[in-house]
mmCIF file of C-alpha atoms in Angstrom:
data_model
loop_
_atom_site.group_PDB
_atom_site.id
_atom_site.type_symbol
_atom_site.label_atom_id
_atom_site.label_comp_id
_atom_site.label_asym_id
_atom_site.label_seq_id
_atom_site.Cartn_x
_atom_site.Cartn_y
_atom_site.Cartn_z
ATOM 1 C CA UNK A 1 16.616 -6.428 1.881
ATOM 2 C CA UNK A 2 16.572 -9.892 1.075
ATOM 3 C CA UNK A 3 20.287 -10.205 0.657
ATOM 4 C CA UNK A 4 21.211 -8.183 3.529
ATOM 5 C CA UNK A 5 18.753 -10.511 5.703
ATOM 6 C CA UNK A 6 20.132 -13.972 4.255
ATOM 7 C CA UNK A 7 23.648 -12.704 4.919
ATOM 8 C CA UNK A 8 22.818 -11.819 8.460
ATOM 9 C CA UNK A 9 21.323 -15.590 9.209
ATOM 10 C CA UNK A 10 24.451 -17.230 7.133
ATOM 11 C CA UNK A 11 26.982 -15.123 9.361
ATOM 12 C CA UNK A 12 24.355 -16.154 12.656
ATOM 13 C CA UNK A 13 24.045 -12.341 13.360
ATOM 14 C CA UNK A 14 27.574 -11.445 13.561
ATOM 15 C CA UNK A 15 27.699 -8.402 10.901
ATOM 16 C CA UNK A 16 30.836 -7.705 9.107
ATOM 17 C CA UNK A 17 32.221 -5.021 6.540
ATOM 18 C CA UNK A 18 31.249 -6.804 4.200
ATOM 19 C CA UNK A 19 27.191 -6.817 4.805
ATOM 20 C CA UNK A 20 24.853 -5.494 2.156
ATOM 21 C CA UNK A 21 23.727 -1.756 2.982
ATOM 22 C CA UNK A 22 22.007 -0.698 -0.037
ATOM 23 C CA UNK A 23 18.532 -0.725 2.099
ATOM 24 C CA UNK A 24 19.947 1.925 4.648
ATOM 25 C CA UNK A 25 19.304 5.325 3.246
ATOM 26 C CA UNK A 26 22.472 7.126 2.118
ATOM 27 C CA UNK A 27 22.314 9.768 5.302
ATOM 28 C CA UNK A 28 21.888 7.037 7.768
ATOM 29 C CA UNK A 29 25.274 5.539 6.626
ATOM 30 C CA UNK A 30 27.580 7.987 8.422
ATOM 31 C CA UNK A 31 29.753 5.358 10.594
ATOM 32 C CA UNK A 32 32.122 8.246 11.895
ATOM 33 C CA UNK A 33 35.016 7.039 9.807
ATOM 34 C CA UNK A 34 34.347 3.208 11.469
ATOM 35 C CA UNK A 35 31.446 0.776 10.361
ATOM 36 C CA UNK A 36 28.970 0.090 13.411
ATOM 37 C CA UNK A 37 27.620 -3.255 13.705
ATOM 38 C CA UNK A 38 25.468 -2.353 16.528
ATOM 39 C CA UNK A 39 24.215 0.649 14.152
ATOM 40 C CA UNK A 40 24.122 -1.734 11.323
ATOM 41 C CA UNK A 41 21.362 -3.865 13.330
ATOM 42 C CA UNK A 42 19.422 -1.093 14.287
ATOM 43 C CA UNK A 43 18.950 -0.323 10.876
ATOM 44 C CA UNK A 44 18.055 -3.926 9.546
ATOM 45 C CA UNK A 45 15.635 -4.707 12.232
ATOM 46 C CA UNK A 46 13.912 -1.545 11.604
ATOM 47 C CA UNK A 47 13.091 -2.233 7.495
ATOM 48 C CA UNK A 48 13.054 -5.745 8.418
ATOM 49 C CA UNK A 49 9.888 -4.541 10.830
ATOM 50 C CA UNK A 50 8.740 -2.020 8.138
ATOM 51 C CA UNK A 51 8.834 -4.650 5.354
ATOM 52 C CA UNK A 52 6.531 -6.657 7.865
ATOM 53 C CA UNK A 53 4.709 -3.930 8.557
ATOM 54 C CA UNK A 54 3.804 -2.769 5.205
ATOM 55 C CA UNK A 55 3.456 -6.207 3.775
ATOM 56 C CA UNK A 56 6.325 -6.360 1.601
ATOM 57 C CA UNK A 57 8.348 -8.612 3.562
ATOM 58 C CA UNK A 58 6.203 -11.927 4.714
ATOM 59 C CA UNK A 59 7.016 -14.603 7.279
ATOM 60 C CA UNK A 60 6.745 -18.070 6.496
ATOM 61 C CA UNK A 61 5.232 -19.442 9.805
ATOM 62 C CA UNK A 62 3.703 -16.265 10.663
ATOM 63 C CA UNK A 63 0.061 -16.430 11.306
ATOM 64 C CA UNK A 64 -0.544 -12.984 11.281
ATOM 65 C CA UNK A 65 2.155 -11.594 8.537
ATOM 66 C CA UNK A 66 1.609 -13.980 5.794
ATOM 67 C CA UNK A 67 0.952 -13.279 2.275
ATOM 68 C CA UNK A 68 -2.074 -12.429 1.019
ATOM 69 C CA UNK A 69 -2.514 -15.229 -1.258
ATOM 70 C CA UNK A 70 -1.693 -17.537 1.855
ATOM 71 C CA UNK A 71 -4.802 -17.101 3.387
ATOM 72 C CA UNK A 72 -6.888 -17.517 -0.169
ATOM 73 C CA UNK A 73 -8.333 -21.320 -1.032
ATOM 74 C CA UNK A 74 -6.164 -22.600 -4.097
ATOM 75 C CA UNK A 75 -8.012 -22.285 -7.430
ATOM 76 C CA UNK A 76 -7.731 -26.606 -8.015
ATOM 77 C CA UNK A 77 -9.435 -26.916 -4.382
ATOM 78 C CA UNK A 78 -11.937 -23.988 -5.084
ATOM 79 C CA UNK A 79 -12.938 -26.009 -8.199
ATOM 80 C CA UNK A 80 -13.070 -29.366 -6.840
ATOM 81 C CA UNK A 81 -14.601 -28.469 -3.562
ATOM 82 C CA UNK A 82 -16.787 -25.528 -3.738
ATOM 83 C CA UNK A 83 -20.371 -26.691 -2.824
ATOM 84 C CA UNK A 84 -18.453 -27.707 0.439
ATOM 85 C CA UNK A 85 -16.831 -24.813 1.012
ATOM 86 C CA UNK A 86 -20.038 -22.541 0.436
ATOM 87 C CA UNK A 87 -22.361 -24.530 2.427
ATOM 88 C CA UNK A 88 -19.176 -24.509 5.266
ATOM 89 C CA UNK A 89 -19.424 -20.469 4.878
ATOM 90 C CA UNK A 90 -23.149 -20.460 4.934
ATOM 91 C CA UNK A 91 -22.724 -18.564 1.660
ATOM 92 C CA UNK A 92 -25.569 -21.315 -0.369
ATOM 93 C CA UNK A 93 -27.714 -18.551 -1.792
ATOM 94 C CA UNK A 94 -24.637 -16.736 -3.741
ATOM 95 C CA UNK A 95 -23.432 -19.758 -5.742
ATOM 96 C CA UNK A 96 -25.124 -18.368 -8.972
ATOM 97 C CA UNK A 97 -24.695 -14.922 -9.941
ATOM 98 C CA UNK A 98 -27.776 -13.725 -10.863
ATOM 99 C CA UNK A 99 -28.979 -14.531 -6.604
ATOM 100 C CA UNK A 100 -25.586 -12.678 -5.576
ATOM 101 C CA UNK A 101 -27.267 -9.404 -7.386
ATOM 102 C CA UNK A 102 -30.740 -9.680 -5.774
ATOM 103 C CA UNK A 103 -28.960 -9.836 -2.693
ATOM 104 C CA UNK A 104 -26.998 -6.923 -2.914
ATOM 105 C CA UNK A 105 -29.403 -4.842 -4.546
ATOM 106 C CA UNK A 106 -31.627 -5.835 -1.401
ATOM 107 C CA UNK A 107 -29.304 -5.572 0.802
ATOM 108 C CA UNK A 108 -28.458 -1.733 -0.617
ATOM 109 C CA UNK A 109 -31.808 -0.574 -0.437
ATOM 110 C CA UNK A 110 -32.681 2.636 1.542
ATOM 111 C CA UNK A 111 -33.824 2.383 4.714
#
């Protein structure tokens, strides 16, 4: 997928012979006896869409298709600033452990 979509921005969309097809299913490839650019864009931009889709593909300056990881805090900034960062969350109470579990097992009680 990859290869086929770094191709496709070297070449500035114009699709040749010589573009990757390994991600279109072996069915899908009947050209008629002639490759198909147009067809050959139809099926990129729809794995390029299901890649988004199922999060296996991420965009870079996406705000809603990112990767996971992303949105997470790093691990050095976690350690260095995480009184901060819990009082910013209003999280205070769950900074030790043993707190976390009264509050859950509180919060889980039958009604």
């Amino acid at each position: 997928m990859i290869s086929a979509i770094k191709k496709y921005q070297a070449k500035n969309g114009k699709i040749t012979h010589s573009a990757p097809r390994e991600f279109i299913a072996k069915n899908e490839q009947k050209w008629n006896g002639e490759f198909n650019p147009q067809m050959y864009k139809i099926f990129l931009f729809r794995e390029v869409f299901n890649h988004i889709k199922a999060g296996t593909l991420n965009l870079k300056f996406s705000d809603k298709y990112k990767s996971i990881d992303d949105y997470l805090i790093s691990y050095n900034r976690w350690i260095s600033d995480k009184k901060e960062l819990m009082e910013r969350a209003n999280i205070n109470q769950m900074s030790e452990m043993e707190n976390v579990l009264l509050i859950l097992k509180e919060n889980m009680k039958p009604v």
